[in-house]
Structure formats: structure tokens, C-alpha cells
Amino acid sequence: MTLDGRVVIEVRVNEYTGRDPNPHVPWSPEELAADAEACREAGAAIVHFHARDARTGAPAWGAGNYAAVIRAVRARTDLVLNPTLGASTVPDPLVRCAHIPELAADPATRPELAPVDLGSFNIDPYDPATRTFRNEDLVYATSIRGLRHEIDAIRGGGVGVQAVLWNVGSCRLLGAFCDMGVLPSTVRAQITLSVAWLASHPGTVRGMATMVKLLPVGHDVHWSGSLYGGDLLALAPAVLAAGGHLSIGLGDFHYATRRRGDAWPTNADLVREVVRLAAAAGRTPATPDEVRAALAAG
Ligand code: ZN
């Protein structure tokens, strides 16, 4: 996977995030397509999205919901597509990944990537201000067999896997899966840092650097930094200096930190800021076709 020092900018447009306080989170296929087009013009190469009910924003799990988004986005941009599996909202891994082979059966709706969270995690958000957990029962659990099923279903459809790493256990599991041939030896990975999920590393330079240090040796891991619940732009210079790519978006954080008066930032605003920070670090954004070529080369 050669990208000659270019930075791959992935925009994480919506997750299952609401519109309070930032109203710019896209939900419907049309909103997602317009947002994706603006992000592509700003310098993004990959769009990671969750299919949502257009009116309520509730999760929309059907393959048809994902297909509608992919068709709408492809009508307006050449972005690499990376749809969610649904994460903890779909407890059974056999069900969680079922839409990917369905989408992959038709080249018009086959995504290039799908993410797999490597491990099982407590996802009760912790609030240090009140010293309480918002909920004390949330577990996002996937067995090794379940993860292998997800990976096999994704790769079997000709779709690439984006390995999502939450902690040292994820890094070690990535090494094991690469050693076993479950995942290719050259792999794209996302380092997920988080403010409120204590199962992941904190969104600090040390939290990021420790993960990078623990990436499996002997394999070619192309990693991208992300931060759930915090301002990734503040950490981006350190990610860029460490050779990482960036995965950023309103799905992860409302970015009140970047508000100008009454104007909330859009996903494209965040991408523009990443491009500016990358330029300061001497790196230019990779195009979607450059990312496709790198993924295909392995
Ligand atoms: Zn997601």
C-alpha cells in the first residue's frame, strides 16, 4: 500500500449522532450525498456512514437503506465508501454484517471498505464531572468466531476490511489475524481514541502514541487516527507527524470548539481544517482513486 506520504482523509459523517447541538449531521441519502460531495471538494477520500431514518435519525439496518445511500453518494462523488456494520446496535455478528454481501452482489452498490471493531468492549460513557457512568450495562461484545464471520463475509464479497482498534487487545488481535491470514498482511486500520469510553485509549498524544507503538510488527499497517467525543483537530498535528492518516467527522463530535458565533461547523469545514493542518506538516491529501489503487495493491 503505497501512498508516498499522502494523507488519507476519511470523513465520519454521522454515526448515530443527533442534531443537538450541531444541526449539520446528515441522515437521509440526499443529505448524505450532498455532504459527501462537499467533503470530496474539501479534500476527503473516504466516507464512513451509518444508514439512518430520514425523519427521526434512528438506525436503518436494511441493505436497501445502505444501497440507497451508496447510489446517492456515487451519483455525486467518487469517494471510497465505508458503511458501518451497525456496531453494538446489532448484537448478533451474523446479523450485523448481513447487508455487506447483499450490497457486494451488485457492483453498483458494492462498497470498497467495511469496518470491523476488533474485540469486545464496555461502552458505558463515563462522566468525570459527576463521577458517574451514564449507563452501567452497555457491552459491545463479539467473539473471535463472530469477528471471523464478519471478516469472511466482508472479504468474501470482494470488500476490504478496515480494522478498528480500541486498545492493546485490538492491536494484538490484529497481529494474530494477520499472522493467521484471516486479514491481509497489508491492512488499513483505524485507531479509535475516546473521551468517555474507558475501553479505548484517551484522546491524547500519549494515548495515540502508545497505540502506534503496539501495532503488530511484521505487517504493513496503515493507520488512521479518530477521536470519539473530542476535538481531533487538536490532536491532528501529532497524528500527522507520526505518519498517520485522519478519520474525522460530526458523527464523533459536535465540534462546538470550532463554532463561529451561531455558525456550527459542517463535515466539509472539518475536512478543510485537516487539509490545512496536513499542508503545515508537508502532506497533501490522497485522492479516492489513489486510495483505491493502494487498497488494491495490498
Ligand atoms: Zn461508525
PDB file of C-alpha atoms and ligand atoms in Angstrom:
ATOM      1  CA  MET A   1       0.000   0.000   0.000  1.00  0.00           C
ATOM      2  CA  THR A   2       1.972   2.999  -1.205  1.00  0.00           C
ATOM      3  CA  LEU A   3       0.670   6.489  -0.776  1.00  0.00           C
ATOM      4  CA  ASP A   4       4.022   8.344  -0.849  1.00  0.00           C
ATOM      5  CA  GLY A   5       3.392  10.232   2.351  1.00  0.00           C
ATOM      6  CA  ARG A   6      -0.013  11.481   1.300  1.00  0.00           C
ATOM      7  CA  VAL A   7      -2.683  11.720   3.976  1.00  0.00           C
ATOM      8  CA  VAL A   8      -5.906   9.764   3.567  1.00  0.00           C
ATOM      9  CA  ILE A   9      -8.781  11.835   4.947  1.00  0.00           C
ATOM     10  CA  GLU A  10     -11.824   9.816   5.922  1.00  0.00           C
ATOM     11  CA  VAL A  11     -14.946  11.701   6.947  1.00  0.00           C
ATOM     12  CA  ARG A  12     -17.096  10.042   9.600  1.00  0.00           C
ATOM     13  CA  VAL A  13     -20.200  11.975   8.697  1.00  0.00           C
ATOM     14  CA  ASN A  14     -22.936  10.804  11.044  1.00  0.00           C
ATOM     15  CA  GLU A  15     -22.543   7.678  13.239  1.00  0.00           C
ATOM     16  CA  TYR A  16     -25.815   7.521  15.233  1.00  0.00           C
ATOM     17  CA  THR A  17     -25.418  11.131  16.340  1.00  0.00           C
ATOM     18  CA  GLY A  18     -28.324  13.534  16.835  1.00  0.00           C
ATOM     19  CA  ARG A  19     -28.607  17.155  15.666  1.00  0.00           C
ATOM     20  CA  ASP A  20     -28.485  18.752  19.081  1.00  0.00           C
ATOM     21  CA  PRO A  21     -26.392  20.833  19.318  1.00  0.00           C
ATOM     22  CA  ASN A  22     -24.869  20.685  15.783  1.00  0.00           C
ATOM     23  CA  PRO A  23     -27.671  20.710  13.156  1.00  0.00           C
ATOM     24  CA  HIS A  24     -25.404  19.656  10.242  1.00  0.00           C
ATOM     25  CA  VAL A  25     -25.390  15.868  10.834  1.00  0.00           C
ATOM     26  CA  PRO A  26     -26.676  14.214   7.611  1.00  0.00           C
ATOM     27  CA  TRP A  27     -29.301  11.461   7.899  1.00  0.00           C
ATOM     28  CA  SER A  28     -31.154  10.900   4.594  1.00  0.00           C
ATOM     29  CA  PRO A  29     -29.495   9.580   1.408  1.00  0.00           C
ATOM     30  CA  GLU A  30     -29.875  13.029  -0.183  1.00  0.00           C
ATOM     31  CA  GLU A  31     -28.325  14.781   2.817  1.00  0.00           C
ATOM     32  CA  LEU A  32     -25.513  12.246   2.917  1.00  0.00           C
ATOM     33  CA  ALA A  33     -24.830  12.682  -0.799  1.00  0.00           C
ATOM     34  CA  ALA A  34     -24.717  16.486  -0.557  1.00  0.00           C
ATOM     35  CA  ASP A  35     -22.463  16.292   2.497  1.00  0.00           C
ATOM     36  CA  ALA A  36     -20.196  13.748   0.794  1.00  0.00           C
ATOM     37  CA  GLU A  37     -19.870  15.938  -2.293  1.00  0.00           C
ATOM     38  CA  ALA A  38     -18.855  18.936  -0.171  1.00  0.00           C
ATOM     39  CA  CYS A  39     -16.346  16.798   1.739  1.00  0.00           C
ATOM     40  CA  ARG A  40     -14.865  15.456  -1.506  1.00  0.00           C
ATOM     41  CA  GLU A  41     -14.394  19.006  -2.782  1.00  0.00           C
ATOM     42  CA  ALA A  42     -12.731  19.876   0.531  1.00  0.00           C
ATOM     43  CA  GLY A  43     -10.220  17.011   0.232  1.00  0.00           C
ATOM     44  CA  ALA A  44     -11.728  13.833   1.706  1.00  0.00           C
ATOM     45  CA  ALA A  45     -11.072  10.439   0.086  1.00  0.00           C
ATOM     46  CA  ILE A  46     -13.293   8.079   2.129  1.00  0.00           C
ATOM     47  CA  VAL A  47     -16.777   8.488   3.595  1.00  0.00           C
ATOM     48  CA  HIS A  48     -17.817   6.356   6.566  1.00  0.00           C
ATOM     49  CA  PHE A  49     -21.569   6.467   7.141  1.00  0.00           C
ATOM     50  CA  HIS A  50     -24.441   4.920   9.074  1.00  0.00           C
ATOM     51  CA  ALA A  51     -27.773   4.480   7.263  1.00  0.00           C
ATOM     52  CA  ARG A  52     -30.392   6.456   9.219  1.00  0.00           C
ATOM     53  CA  ASP A  53     -34.123   7.028   9.160  1.00  0.00           C
ATOM     54  CA  ALA A  54     -34.531  10.249   7.170  1.00  0.00           C
ATOM     55  CA  ARG A  55     -37.075  11.757   9.563  1.00  0.00           C
ATOM     56  CA  THR A  56     -36.060  10.538  13.034  1.00  0.00           C
ATOM     57  CA  GLY A  57     -32.391   9.686  12.562  1.00  0.00           C
ATOM     58  CA  ALA A  58     -32.972   6.224  14.053  1.00  0.00           C
ATOM     59  CA  PRO A  59     -30.693   3.428  12.827  1.00  0.00           C
ATOM     60  CA  ALA A  60     -31.862   1.966   9.486  1.00  0.00           C
ATOM     61  CA  TRP A  61     -30.339  -1.510   9.245  1.00  0.00           C
ATOM     62  CA  GLY A  62     -31.720  -2.875   5.977  1.00  0.00           C
ATOM     63  CA  ALA A  63     -29.449  -3.475   2.987  1.00  0.00           C
ATOM     64  CA  GLY A  64     -31.852  -1.327   0.972  1.00  0.00           C
ATOM     65  CA  ASN A  65     -31.169   1.638   3.269  1.00  0.00           C
ATOM     66  CA  TYR A  66     -27.422   1.295   2.714  1.00  0.00           C
ATOM     67  CA  ALA A  67     -27.884   0.782  -1.034  1.00  0.00           C
ATOM     68  CA  ALA A  68     -29.916   3.987  -1.290  1.00  0.00           C
ATOM     69  CA  VAL A  69     -27.112   5.960   0.359  1.00  0.00           C
ATOM     70  CA  ILE A  70     -24.397   4.375  -1.796  1.00  0.00           C
ATOM     71  CA  ARG A  71     -26.301   5.078  -5.011  1.00  0.00           C
ATOM     72  CA  ALA A  72     -26.957   8.676  -3.962  1.00  0.00           C
ATOM     73  CA  VAL A  73     -23.341   9.303  -2.952  1.00  0.00           C
ATOM     74  CA  ARG A  74     -21.959   7.672  -6.119  1.00  0.00           C
ATOM     75  CA  ALA A  75     -24.220   9.842  -8.261  1.00  0.00           C
ATOM     76  CA  ARG A  76     -22.386  12.903  -6.943  1.00  0.00           C
ATOM     77  CA  THR A  77     -18.863  11.877  -5.917  1.00  0.00           C
ATOM     78  CA  ASP A  78     -16.107   9.296  -6.434  1.00  0.00           C
ATOM     79  CA  LEU A  79     -15.458   8.895  -2.688  1.00  0.00           C
ATOM     80  CA  VAL A  80     -14.419   5.487  -1.368  1.00  0.00           C
ATOM     81  CA  LEU A  81     -17.383   4.111   0.612  1.00  0.00           C
ATOM     82  CA  ASN A  82     -17.081   2.581   4.076  1.00  0.00           C
ATOM     83  CA  PRO A  83     -20.563   1.765   5.518  1.00  0.00           C
ATOM     84  CA  THR A  84     -20.913   0.674   9.152  1.00  0.00           C
ATOM     85  CA  LEU A  85     -21.940  -2.794  10.254  1.00  0.00           C
ATOM     86  CA  GLY A  86     -24.111  -1.206  12.957  1.00  0.00           C
ATOM     87  CA  ALA A  87     -21.690  -1.857  15.839  1.00  0.00           C
ATOM     88  CA  SER A  88     -23.395  -2.538  19.183  1.00  0.00           C
ATOM     89  CA  THR A  89     -26.862  -1.675  17.831  1.00  0.00           C
ATOM     90  CA  VAL A  90     -26.877  -5.127  16.178  1.00  0.00           C
ATOM     91  CA  PRO A  91     -25.811  -7.598  18.895  1.00  0.00           C
ATOM     92  CA  ASP A  92     -25.522 -10.751  16.740  1.00  0.00           C
ATOM     93  CA  PRO A  93     -22.438 -10.615  14.476  1.00  0.00           C
ATOM     94  CA  LEU A  94     -24.100 -12.967  11.986  1.00  0.00           C
ATOM     95  CA  VAL A  95     -26.886 -10.398  11.531  1.00  0.00           C
ATOM     96  CA  ARG A  96     -24.576  -7.380  11.934  1.00  0.00           C
ATOM     97  CA  CYS A  97     -22.655  -7.994   8.705  1.00  0.00           C
ATOM     98  CA  ALA A  98     -25.507  -9.452   6.607  1.00  0.00           C
ATOM     99  CA  HIS A  99     -26.011  -6.337   4.469  1.00  0.00           C
ATOM    100  CA  ILE A 100     -22.426  -6.288   3.181  1.00  0.00           C
ATOM    101  CA  PRO A 101     -22.640  -9.427   0.960  1.00  0.00           C
ATOM    102  CA  GLU A 102     -26.038  -8.189  -0.253  1.00  0.00           C
ATOM    103  CA  LEU A 103     -24.544  -4.820  -1.242  1.00  0.00           C
ATOM    104  CA  ALA A 104     -21.473  -6.522  -2.703  1.00  0.00           C
ATOM    105  CA  ALA A 105     -23.542  -8.723  -5.020  1.00  0.00           C
ATOM    106  CA  ASP A 106     -24.182  -5.681  -7.245  1.00  0.00           C
ATOM    107  CA  PRO A 107     -21.124  -3.684  -8.416  1.00  0.00           C
ATOM    108  CA  ALA A 108     -23.289  -0.538  -8.307  1.00  0.00           C
ATOM    109  CA  THR A 109     -23.712  -0.874  -4.533  1.00  0.00           C
ATOM    110  CA  ARG A 110     -20.558  -2.783  -3.549  1.00  0.00           C
ATOM    111  CA  PRO A 111     -18.628  -0.667  -1.008  1.00  0.00           C
ATOM    112  CA  GLU A 112     -14.825  -0.628  -1.074  1.00  0.00           C
ATOM    113  CA  LEU A 113     -14.446  -0.983   2.706  1.00  0.00           C
ATOM    114  CA  ALA A 114     -16.310  -2.062   5.834  1.00  0.00           C
ATOM    115  CA  PRO A 115     -15.093  -1.597   9.419  1.00  0.00           C
ATOM    116  CA  VAL A 116     -14.676  -4.374  11.976  1.00  0.00           C
ATOM    117  CA  ASP A 117     -14.185  -3.495  15.670  1.00  0.00           C
ATOM    118  CA  LEU A 118     -11.530  -5.911  16.905  1.00  0.00           C
ATOM    119  CA  GLY A 119     -12.623  -7.084  20.337  1.00  0.00           C
ATOM    120  CA  SER A 120     -15.303  -6.720  22.993  1.00  0.00           C
ATOM    121  CA  PHE A 121     -15.687  -3.554  24.994  1.00  0.00           C
ATOM    122  CA  ASN A 122     -17.593  -1.939  27.853  1.00  0.00           C
ATOM    123  CA  ILE A 123     -19.128   1.153  26.257  1.00  0.00           C
ATOM    124  CA  ASP A 124     -20.764   2.823  29.247  1.00  0.00           C
ATOM    125  CA  PRO A 125     -19.817   6.501  28.857  1.00  0.00           C
ATOM    126  CA  TYR A 126     -18.091   7.902  31.959  1.00  0.00           C
ATOM    127  CA  ASP A 127     -18.656  11.487  33.079  1.00  0.00           C
ATOM    128  CA  PRO A 128     -15.761  12.706  35.234  1.00  0.00           C
ATOM    129  CA  ALA A 129     -17.718  15.853  36.215  1.00  0.00           C
ATOM    130  CA  THR A 130     -20.355  13.810  38.061  1.00  0.00           C
ATOM    131  CA  ARG A 131     -18.118  10.760  38.601  1.00  0.00           C
ATOM    132  CA  THR A 132     -20.822   8.514  37.210  1.00  0.00           C
ATOM    133  CA  PHE A 133     -21.430   6.226  34.270  1.00  0.00           C
ATOM    134  CA  ARG A 134     -24.456   7.191  32.188  1.00  0.00           C
ATOM    135  CA  ASN A 135     -25.433   3.535  31.969  1.00  0.00           C
ATOM    136  CA  GLU A 136     -23.783   0.609  33.661  1.00  0.00           C
ATOM    137  CA  ASP A 137     -24.915  -2.254  31.432  1.00  0.00           C
ATOM    138  CA  LEU A 138     -23.652  -1.471  27.943  1.00  0.00           C
ATOM    139  CA  VAL A 139     -21.334  -4.105  26.486  1.00  0.00           C
ATOM    140  CA  TYR A 140     -20.368  -4.335  22.803  1.00  0.00           C
ATOM    141  CA  ALA A 141     -19.462  -7.991  22.601  1.00  0.00           C
ATOM    142  CA  THR A 142     -18.181 -10.039  19.654  1.00  0.00           C
ATOM    143  CA  SER A 143     -16.492 -13.421  19.985  1.00  0.00           C
ATOM    144  CA  ILE A 144     -13.437 -14.356  17.933  1.00  0.00           C
ATOM    145  CA  ARG A 145     -15.706 -16.624  15.884  1.00  0.00           C
ATOM    146  CA  GLY A 146     -18.104 -13.714  15.335  1.00  0.00           C
ATOM    147  CA  LEU A 147     -15.273 -11.425  14.212  1.00  0.00           C
ATOM    148  CA  ARG A 148     -14.009 -14.089  11.814  1.00  0.00           C
ATOM    149  CA  HIS A 149     -17.517 -14.446  10.402  1.00  0.00           C
ATOM    150  CA  GLU A 150     -17.760 -10.688   9.837  1.00  0.00           C
ATOM    151  CA  ILE A 151     -14.330 -10.539   8.182  1.00  0.00           C
ATOM    152  CA  ASP A 152     -15.027 -13.568   5.974  1.00  0.00           C
ATOM    153  CA  ALA A 153     -18.413 -12.156   4.906  1.00  0.00           C
ATOM    154  CA  ILE A 154     -16.847  -8.802   4.015  1.00  0.00           C
ATOM    155  CA  ARG A 155     -13.797 -10.160   2.207  1.00  0.00           C
ATOM    156  CA  GLY A 156     -15.858 -12.869   0.510  1.00  0.00           C
ATOM    157  CA  GLY A 157     -17.827 -10.110  -1.205  1.00  0.00           C
ATOM    158  CA  GLY A 158     -14.678  -8.505  -2.553  1.00  0.00           C
ATOM    159  CA  VAL A 159     -14.821  -5.722   0.050  1.00  0.00           C
ATOM    160  CA  GLY A 160     -11.807  -4.599   2.080  1.00  0.00           C
ATOM    161  CA  VAL A 161     -11.738  -4.638   5.894  1.00  0.00           C
ATOM    162  CA  GLN A 162     -10.868  -1.569   7.907  1.00  0.00           C
ATOM    163  CA  ALA A 163      -9.601  -2.981  11.220  1.00  0.00           C
ATOM    164  CA  VAL A 164     -10.819  -0.795  14.083  1.00  0.00           C
ATOM    165  CA  LEU A 165      -8.501  -0.761  17.076  1.00  0.00           C
ATOM    166  CA  TRP A 166      -9.711   0.350  20.506  1.00  0.00           C
ATOM    167  CA  ASN A 167      -6.899  -0.779  22.796  1.00  0.00           C
ATOM    168  CA  VAL A 168      -3.879  -3.036  23.145  1.00  0.00           C
ATOM    169  CA  GLY A 169      -6.109  -6.099  22.885  1.00  0.00           C
ATOM    170  CA  SER A 170      -7.247  -4.923  19.450  1.00  0.00           C
ATOM    171  CA  CYS A 171      -3.645  -4.381  18.354  1.00  0.00           C
ATOM    172  CA  ARG A 172      -2.691  -7.898  19.447  1.00  0.00           C
ATOM    173  CA  LEU A 173      -5.786  -9.393  17.788  1.00  0.00           C
ATOM    174  CA  LEU A 174      -4.884  -7.593  14.551  1.00  0.00           C
ATOM    175  CA  GLY A 175      -1.439  -9.209  14.714  1.00  0.00           C
ATOM    176  CA  ALA A 176      -2.966 -12.634  15.288  1.00  0.00           C
ATOM    177  CA  PHE A 177      -5.456 -12.253  12.425  1.00  0.00           C
ATOM    178  CA  CYS A 178      -2.683 -11.076  10.072  1.00  0.00           C
ATOM    179  CA  ASP A 179      -0.472 -13.996  11.157  1.00  0.00           C
ATOM    180  CA  MET A 180      -3.369 -16.424  10.561  1.00  0.00           C
ATOM    181  CA  GLY A 181      -4.194 -14.974   7.158  1.00  0.00           C
ATOM    182  CA  VAL A 182      -7.676 -14.002   8.375  1.00  0.00           C
ATOM    183  CA  LEU A 183      -6.675 -10.444   7.440  1.00  0.00           C
ATOM    184  CA  PRO A 184      -4.103  -9.499   4.779  1.00  0.00           C
ATOM    185  CA  SER A 185      -0.598  -8.594   5.909  1.00  0.00           C
ATOM    186  CA  THR A 186      -1.082  -5.121   4.459  1.00  0.00           C
ATOM    187  CA  VAL A 187      -4.118  -3.646   6.130  1.00  0.00           C
ATOM    188  CA  ARG A 188      -5.851  -0.334   6.774  1.00  0.00           C
ATOM    189  CA  ALA A 189      -6.570   0.247  10.461  1.00  0.00           C
ATOM    190  CA  GLN A 190      -8.372   2.913  12.441  1.00  0.00           C
ATOM    191  CA  ILE A 191      -7.147   3.812  15.900  1.00  0.00           C
ATOM    192  CA  THR A 192     -10.233   4.786  17.897  1.00  0.00           C
ATOM    193  CA  LEU A 193      -9.431   7.090  20.790  1.00  0.00           C
ATOM    194  CA  SER A 194     -12.267   8.216  23.036  1.00  0.00           C
ATOM    195  CA  VAL A 195     -13.035  10.691  25.755  1.00  0.00           C
ATOM    196  CA  ALA A 196     -15.896   8.885  27.508  1.00  0.00           C
ATOM    197  CA  TRP A 197     -15.388   5.211  26.563  1.00  0.00           C
ATOM    198  CA  LEU A 198     -12.811   3.958  29.001  1.00  0.00           C
ATOM    199  CA  ALA A 199     -12.259   0.782  26.945  1.00  0.00           C
ATOM    200  CA  SER A 200     -10.238   2.814  24.444  1.00  0.00           C
ATOM    201  CA  HIS A 201      -7.136   4.922  24.830  1.00  0.00           C
ATOM    202  CA  PRO A 202      -7.659   8.598  25.739  1.00  0.00           C
ATOM    203  CA  GLY A 203      -7.562  11.258  23.034  1.00  0.00           C
ATOM    204  CA  THR A 204      -4.103  12.470  23.959  1.00  0.00           C
ATOM    205  CA  VAL A 205      -0.714  12.344  22.276  1.00  0.00           C
ATOM    206  CA  ARG A 206       0.320   9.645  24.749  1.00  0.00           C
ATOM    207  CA  GLY A 207      -2.867   7.640  24.170  1.00  0.00           C
ATOM    208  CA  MET A 208      -2.297   7.760  20.409  1.00  0.00           C
ATOM    209  CA  ALA A 209       1.451   7.116  20.531  1.00  0.00           C
ATOM    210  CA  THR A 210       1.041   4.093  22.798  1.00  0.00           C
ATOM    211  CA  MET A 211      -1.349   2.511  20.305  1.00  0.00           C
ATOM    212  CA  VAL A 212       1.046   3.199  17.428  1.00  0.00           C
ATOM    213  CA  LYS A 213       3.871   1.585  19.407  1.00  0.00           C
ATOM    214  CA  LEU A 214       1.746  -1.515  19.907  1.00  0.00           C
ATOM    215  CA  LEU A 215       0.748  -2.045  16.268  1.00  0.00           C
ATOM    216  CA  PRO A 216       1.749  -5.572  15.204  1.00  0.00           C
ATOM    217  CA  VAL A 217       5.290  -5.927  13.902  1.00  0.00           C
ATOM    218  CA  GLY A 218       5.968  -7.776  10.672  1.00  0.00           C
ATOM    219  CA  HIS A 219       2.827  -6.441   8.989  1.00  0.00           C
ATOM    220  CA  ASP A 220       2.166  -3.309   6.975  1.00  0.00           C
ATOM    221  CA  VAL A 221      -0.465  -1.415   8.986  1.00  0.00           C
ATOM    222  CA  HIS A 222      -1.675   1.876   7.525  1.00  0.00           C
ATOM    223  CA  TRP A 223      -3.388   3.566  10.441  1.00  0.00           C
ATOM    224  CA  SER A 224      -5.774   6.460  10.733  1.00  0.00           C
ATOM    225  CA  GLY A 225      -6.458   8.367  13.942  1.00  0.00           C
ATOM    226  CA  SER A 226     -10.003   9.052  15.173  1.00  0.00           C
ATOM    227  CA  LEU A 227     -11.402  10.513  18.378  1.00  0.00           C
ATOM    228  CA  TYR A 228     -14.902   9.860  19.687  1.00  0.00           C
ATOM    229  CA  GLY A 229     -16.326  12.639  21.852  1.00  0.00           C
ATOM    230  CA  GLY A 230     -13.456  15.101  21.497  1.00  0.00           C
ATOM    231  CA  ASP A 231     -11.700  17.568  19.200  1.00  0.00           C
ATOM    232  CA  LEU A 232      -9.496  15.518  16.863  1.00  0.00           C
ATOM    233  CA  LEU A 233      -8.222  18.705  15.196  1.00  0.00           C
ATOM    234  CA  ALA A 234      -6.284  19.479  18.371  1.00  0.00           C
ATOM    235  CA  LEU A 235      -4.562  16.087  18.121  1.00  0.00           C
ATOM    236  CA  ALA A 236      -4.225  16.053  14.326  1.00  0.00           C
ATOM    237  CA  PRO A 237      -0.738  17.637  14.151  1.00  0.00           C
ATOM    238  CA  ALA A 238       0.623  14.815  16.348  1.00  0.00           C
ATOM    239  CA  VAL A 239      -1.163  12.170  14.240  1.00  0.00           C
ATOM    240  CA  LEU A 240       0.239  13.685  11.035  1.00  0.00           C
ATOM    241  CA  ALA A 241       3.759  13.922  12.497  1.00  0.00           C
ATOM    242  CA  ALA A 242       3.570  10.236  13.484  1.00  0.00           C
ATOM    243  CA  GLY A 243       2.735   9.271   9.892  1.00  0.00           C
ATOM    244  CA  GLY A 244      -0.945   8.623  10.487  1.00  0.00           C
ATOM    245  CA  HIS A 245      -3.999   9.344   8.392  1.00  0.00           C
ATOM    246  CA  LEU A 246      -7.117  11.039   9.801  1.00  0.00           C
ATOM    247  CA  SER A 247     -10.730   9.942  10.280  1.00  0.00           C
ATOM    248  CA  ILE A 248     -12.828  12.876  11.445  1.00  0.00           C
ATOM    249  CA  GLY A 249     -16.446  13.968  11.406  1.00  0.00           C
ATOM    250  CA  LEU A 250     -19.561  15.254  13.119  1.00  0.00           C
ATOM    251  CA  GLY A 251     -20.560  11.668  13.858  1.00  0.00           C
ATOM    252  CA  ASP A 252     -17.839  11.596  16.511  1.00  0.00           C
ATOM    253  CA  PHE A 253     -18.107  15.094  17.982  1.00  0.00           C
ATOM    254  CA  HIS A 254     -20.271  18.209  17.621  1.00  0.00           C
ATOM    255  CA  TYR A 255     -17.191  20.460  17.330  1.00  0.00           C
ATOM    256  CA  ALA A 256     -18.587  23.289  19.409  1.00  0.00           C
ATOM    257  CA  THR A 257     -14.864  24.013  19.799  1.00  0.00           C
ATOM    258  CA  ARG A 258     -14.892  25.204  16.149  1.00  0.00           C
ATOM    259  CA  ARG A 259     -18.137  27.192  16.268  1.00  0.00           C
ATOM    260  CA  ARG A 260     -18.051  30.720  14.840  1.00  0.00           C
ATOM    261  CA  GLY A 261     -20.793  32.733  16.526  1.00  0.00           C
ATOM    262  CA  ASP A 262     -24.037  30.980  15.657  1.00  0.00           C
ATOM    263  CA  ALA A 263     -22.428  29.015  12.802  1.00  0.00           C
ATOM    264  CA  TRP A 264     -21.765  25.373  13.605  1.00  0.00           C
ATOM    265  CA  PRO A 265     -19.054  23.657  11.532  1.00  0.00           C
ATOM    266  CA  THR A 266     -20.017  21.199   8.796  1.00  0.00           C
ATOM    267  CA  ASN A 267     -18.207  17.985   7.930  1.00  0.00           C
ATOM    268  CA  ALA A 268     -16.611  19.787   4.974  1.00  0.00           C
ATOM    269  CA  ASP A 269     -15.354  22.527   7.337  1.00  0.00           C
ATOM    270  CA  LEU A 270     -13.572  19.846   9.372  1.00  0.00           C
ATOM    271  CA  VAL A 271     -12.038  18.317   6.240  1.00  0.00           C
ATOM    272  CA  ARG A 272     -10.797  21.749   5.133  1.00  0.00           C
ATOM    273  CA  GLU A 273      -9.132  22.226   8.502  1.00  0.00           C
ATOM    274  CA  VAL A 274      -7.461  18.797   8.253  1.00  0.00           C
ATOM    275  CA  VAL A 275      -6.147  19.723   4.785  1.00  0.00           C
ATOM    276  CA  ARG A 276      -4.714  22.953   6.224  1.00  0.00           C
ATOM    277  CA  LEU A 277      -3.022  21.093   9.096  1.00  0.00           C
ATOM    278  CA  ALA A 278      -1.695  18.450   6.683  1.00  0.00           C
ATOM    279  CA  ALA A 279      -0.194  21.147   4.459  1.00  0.00           C
ATOM    280  CA  ALA A 280       1.566  22.592   7.505  1.00  0.00           C
ATOM    281  CA  ALA A 281       3.007  19.111   8.065  1.00  0.00           C
ATOM    282  CA  GLY A 282       4.115  18.866   4.424  1.00  0.00           C
ATOM    283  CA  ARG A 283       1.479  16.344   3.409  1.00  0.00           C
ATOM    284  CA  THR A 284      -1.165  16.545   0.686  1.00  0.00           C
ATOM    285  CA  PRO A 285      -4.488  14.672   0.623  1.00  0.00           C
ATOM    286  CA  ALA A 286      -4.740  11.399  -1.293  1.00  0.00           C
ATOM    287  CA  THR A 287      -7.492  11.215  -3.892  1.00  0.00           C
ATOM    288  CA  PRO A 288     -10.144   8.473  -3.753  1.00  0.00           C
ATOM    289  CA  ASP A 289      -8.566   6.762  -6.779  1.00  0.00           C
ATOM    290  CA  GLU A 290      -5.156   6.820  -5.103  1.00  0.00           C
ATOM    291  CA  VAL A 291      -6.717   5.142  -2.067  1.00  0.00           C
ATOM    292  CA  ARG A 292      -8.425   2.562  -4.312  1.00  0.00           C
ATOM    293  CA  ALA A 293      -5.117   1.804  -6.027  1.00  0.00           C
ATOM    294  CA  ALA A 294      -3.345   1.469  -2.681  1.00  0.00           C
ATOM    295  CA  LEU A 295      -6.041  -0.857  -1.310  1.00  0.00           C
ATOM    296  CA  ALA A 296      -5.921  -2.974  -4.451  1.00  0.00           C
ATOM    297  CA  ALA A 297      -2.124  -3.220  -4.398  1.00  0.00           C
ATOM    298  CA  GLY A 298      -2.273  -4.582  -0.813  1.00  0.00           C
TER     299      GLY A 298
HETATM  300 ZN    ZN B   1     -19.404   4.342  12.505  1.00  0.00          ZN
END
